[in-house]
Coordinates of N, CA and C in Angstrom, one line a residue:
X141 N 21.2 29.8 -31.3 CA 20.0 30.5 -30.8 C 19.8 30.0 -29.4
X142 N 19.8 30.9 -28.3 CA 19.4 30.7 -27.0 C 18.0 30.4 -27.2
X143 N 17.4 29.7 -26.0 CA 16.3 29.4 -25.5 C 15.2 30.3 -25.7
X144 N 15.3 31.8 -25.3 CA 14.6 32.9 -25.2 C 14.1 33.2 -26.7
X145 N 14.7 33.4 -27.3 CA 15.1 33.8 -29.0 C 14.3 32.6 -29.5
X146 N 14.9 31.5 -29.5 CA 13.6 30.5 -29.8 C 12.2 30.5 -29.6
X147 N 12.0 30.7 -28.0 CA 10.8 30.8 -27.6 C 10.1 32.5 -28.8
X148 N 10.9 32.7 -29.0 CA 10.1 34.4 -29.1 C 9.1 33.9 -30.8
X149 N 10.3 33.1 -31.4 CA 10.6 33.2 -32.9 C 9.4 32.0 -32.9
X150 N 9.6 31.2 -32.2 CA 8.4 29.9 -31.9 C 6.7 30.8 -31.5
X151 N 6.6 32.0 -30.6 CA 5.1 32.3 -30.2 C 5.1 33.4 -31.6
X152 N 5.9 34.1 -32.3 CA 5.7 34.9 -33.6 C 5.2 34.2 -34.7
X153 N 5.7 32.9 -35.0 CA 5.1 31.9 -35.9 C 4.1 31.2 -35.6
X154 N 3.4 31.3 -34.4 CA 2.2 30.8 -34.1 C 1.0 31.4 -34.2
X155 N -0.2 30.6 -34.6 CA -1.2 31.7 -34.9 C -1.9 31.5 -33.3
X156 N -2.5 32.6 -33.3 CA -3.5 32.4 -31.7 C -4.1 30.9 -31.3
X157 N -4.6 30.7 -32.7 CA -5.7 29.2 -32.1 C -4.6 27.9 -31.8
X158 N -3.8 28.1 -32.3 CA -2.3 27.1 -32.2 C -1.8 27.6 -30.3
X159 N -1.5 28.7 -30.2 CA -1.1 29.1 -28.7 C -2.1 28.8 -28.0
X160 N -3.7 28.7 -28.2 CA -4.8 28.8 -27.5 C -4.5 26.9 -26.9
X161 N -4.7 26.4 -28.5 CA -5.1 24.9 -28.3 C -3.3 24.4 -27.5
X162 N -2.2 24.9 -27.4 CA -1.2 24.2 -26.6 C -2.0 24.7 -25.2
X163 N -2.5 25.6 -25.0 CA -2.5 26.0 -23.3 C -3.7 25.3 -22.8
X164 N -4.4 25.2 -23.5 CA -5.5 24.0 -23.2 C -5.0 22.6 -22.9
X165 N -4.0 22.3 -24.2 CA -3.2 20.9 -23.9 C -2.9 20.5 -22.7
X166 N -2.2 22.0 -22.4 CA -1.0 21.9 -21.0 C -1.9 22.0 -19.6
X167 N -3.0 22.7 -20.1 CA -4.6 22.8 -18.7 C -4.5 21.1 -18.5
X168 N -5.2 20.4 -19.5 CA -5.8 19.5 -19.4 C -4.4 18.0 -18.7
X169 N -3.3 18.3 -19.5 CA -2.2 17.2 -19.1 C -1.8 17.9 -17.5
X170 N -2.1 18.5 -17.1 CA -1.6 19.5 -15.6 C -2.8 18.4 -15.0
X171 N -4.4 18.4 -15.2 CA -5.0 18.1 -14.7 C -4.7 16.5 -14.5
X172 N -4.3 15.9 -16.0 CA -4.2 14.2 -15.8 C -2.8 14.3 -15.1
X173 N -1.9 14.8 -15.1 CA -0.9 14.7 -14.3 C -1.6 14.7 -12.4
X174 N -2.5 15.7 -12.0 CA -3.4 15.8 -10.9 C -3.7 14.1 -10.3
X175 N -4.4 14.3 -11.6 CA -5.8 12.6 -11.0 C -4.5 11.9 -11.0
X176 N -3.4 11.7 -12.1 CA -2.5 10.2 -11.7 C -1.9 10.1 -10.1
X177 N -1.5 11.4 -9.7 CA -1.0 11.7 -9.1 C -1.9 11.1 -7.2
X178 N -3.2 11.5 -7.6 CA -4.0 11.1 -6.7 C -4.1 9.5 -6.6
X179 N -4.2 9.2 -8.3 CA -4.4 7.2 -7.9 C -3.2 6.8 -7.6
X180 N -1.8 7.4 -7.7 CA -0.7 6.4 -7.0 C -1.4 7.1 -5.3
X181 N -1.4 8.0 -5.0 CA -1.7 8.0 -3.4 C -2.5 7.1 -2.8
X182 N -3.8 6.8 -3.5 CA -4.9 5.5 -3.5 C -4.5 4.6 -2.9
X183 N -3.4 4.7 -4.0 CA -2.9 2.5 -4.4 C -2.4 2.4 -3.4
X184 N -1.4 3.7 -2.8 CA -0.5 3.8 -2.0 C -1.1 2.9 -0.5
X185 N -1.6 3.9 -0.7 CA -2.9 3.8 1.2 C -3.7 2.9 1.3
X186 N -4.0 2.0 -0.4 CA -4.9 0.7 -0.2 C -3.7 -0.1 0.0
X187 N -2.5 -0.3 -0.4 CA -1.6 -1.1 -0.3 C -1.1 -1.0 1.3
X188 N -0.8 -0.1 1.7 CA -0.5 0.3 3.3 C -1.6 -0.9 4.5
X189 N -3.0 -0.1 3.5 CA -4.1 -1.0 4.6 C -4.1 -1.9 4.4
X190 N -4.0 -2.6 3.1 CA -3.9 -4.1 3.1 C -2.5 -5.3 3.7
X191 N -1.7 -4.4 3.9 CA -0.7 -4.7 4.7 C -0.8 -4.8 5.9
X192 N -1.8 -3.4 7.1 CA -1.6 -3.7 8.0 C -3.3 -4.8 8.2
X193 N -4.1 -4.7 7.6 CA -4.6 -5.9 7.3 C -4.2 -7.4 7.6
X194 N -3.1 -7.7 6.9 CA -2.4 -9.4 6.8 C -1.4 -8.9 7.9
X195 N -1.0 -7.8 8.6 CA 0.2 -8.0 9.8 C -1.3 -8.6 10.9
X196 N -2.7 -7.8 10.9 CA -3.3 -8.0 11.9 C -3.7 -9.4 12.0
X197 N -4.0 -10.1 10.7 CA -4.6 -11.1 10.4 C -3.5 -12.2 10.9
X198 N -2.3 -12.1 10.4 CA -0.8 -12.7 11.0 C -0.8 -13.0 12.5
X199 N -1.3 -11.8 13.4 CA -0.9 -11.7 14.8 C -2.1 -12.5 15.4
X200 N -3.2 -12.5 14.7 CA -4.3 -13.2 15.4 C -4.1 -14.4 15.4
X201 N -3.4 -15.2 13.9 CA -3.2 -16.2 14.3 C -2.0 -17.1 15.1
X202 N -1.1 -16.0 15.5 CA 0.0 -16.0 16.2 C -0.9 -16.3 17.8
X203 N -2.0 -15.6 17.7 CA -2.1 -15.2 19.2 C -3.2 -17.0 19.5
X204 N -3.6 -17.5 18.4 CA -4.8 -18.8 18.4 C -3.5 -20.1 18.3
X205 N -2.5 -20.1 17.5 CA -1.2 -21.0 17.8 C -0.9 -21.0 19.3
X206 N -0.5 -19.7 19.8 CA -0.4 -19.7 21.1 C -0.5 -20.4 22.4
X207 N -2.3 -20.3 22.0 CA -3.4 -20.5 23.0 C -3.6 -22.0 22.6
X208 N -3.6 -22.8 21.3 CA -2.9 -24.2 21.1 C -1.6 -24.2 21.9
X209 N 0.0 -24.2 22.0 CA 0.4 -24.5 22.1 C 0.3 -24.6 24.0
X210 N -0.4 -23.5 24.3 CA -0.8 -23.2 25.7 C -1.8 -24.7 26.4
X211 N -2.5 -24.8 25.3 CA -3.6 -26.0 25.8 C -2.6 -26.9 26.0
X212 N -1.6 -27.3 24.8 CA -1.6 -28.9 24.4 C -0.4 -29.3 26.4
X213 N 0.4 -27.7 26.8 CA 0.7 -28.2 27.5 C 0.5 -28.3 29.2
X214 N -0.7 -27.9 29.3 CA -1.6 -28.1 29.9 C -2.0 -29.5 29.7
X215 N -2.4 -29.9 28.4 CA -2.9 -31.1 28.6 C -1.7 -32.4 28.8
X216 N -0.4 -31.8 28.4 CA 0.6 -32.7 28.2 C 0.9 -33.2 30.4
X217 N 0.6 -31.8 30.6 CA 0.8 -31.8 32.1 C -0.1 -32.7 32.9
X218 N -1.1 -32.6 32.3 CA -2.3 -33.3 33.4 C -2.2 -34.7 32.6
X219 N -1.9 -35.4 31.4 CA -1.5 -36.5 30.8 C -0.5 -37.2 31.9
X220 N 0.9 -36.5 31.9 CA 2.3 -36.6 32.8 C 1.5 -37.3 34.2
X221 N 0.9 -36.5 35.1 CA 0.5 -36.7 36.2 C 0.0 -37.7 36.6
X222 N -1.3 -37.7 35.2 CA -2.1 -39.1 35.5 C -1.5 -40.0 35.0
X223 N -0.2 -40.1 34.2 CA 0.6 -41.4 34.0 C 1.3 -41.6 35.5
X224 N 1.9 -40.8 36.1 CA 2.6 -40.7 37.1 C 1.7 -41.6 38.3
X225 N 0.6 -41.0 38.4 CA -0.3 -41.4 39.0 C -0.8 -42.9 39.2
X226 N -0.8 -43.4 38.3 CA -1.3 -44.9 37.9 C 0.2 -45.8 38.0
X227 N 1.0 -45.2 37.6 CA 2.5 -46.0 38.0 C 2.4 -46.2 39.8
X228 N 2.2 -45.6 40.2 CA 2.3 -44.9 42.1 C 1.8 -46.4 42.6
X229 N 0.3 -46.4 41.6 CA -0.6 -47.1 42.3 C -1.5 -47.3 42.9

């Protein structure tokens, strides 16, 4: 039995309220198929933001290590000098 022939032999043995209540089924899982389809996009785009979130959160503290490592040699510099300085005499 082909597909077609099935299907025929399958909606002839069906009574209306049986064909009514599958098309409703298929209405309603079309729909939850819809919404799931929306919360992976969600999750998607909250996961996206929350990543570029911790990249921004990352870079700021890249840019405050920096501005430490900037001071310390600054201060290492004017340390050097006034050691230098006091050796001279």
């Amino acid at each position: 039995m082909n597909r077609d022939e099935f299907l025929e032999r399958l909606i002839s043995q069906a009574s209306l309220d049986t064909v009514d209540f599958a098309c409703d089924l298929e209405r309603v899982l079309a729909e939850e198929v819809k919404y799931l389809r929306r919360v992976v996009a969600a999750c998607a785009e909250e996961e996206a933001l929350e990543r570029d979130a911790l990249v921004r959160e990352l870079r700021a503290r890249l840019e405050d290590k920096d501005a430490q490592i900037a001071h310390l040699i600054e201060e290492n510099r004017f340390l050097r000098e006034t050691i230098a300085r006091l050796q001279r005499g």
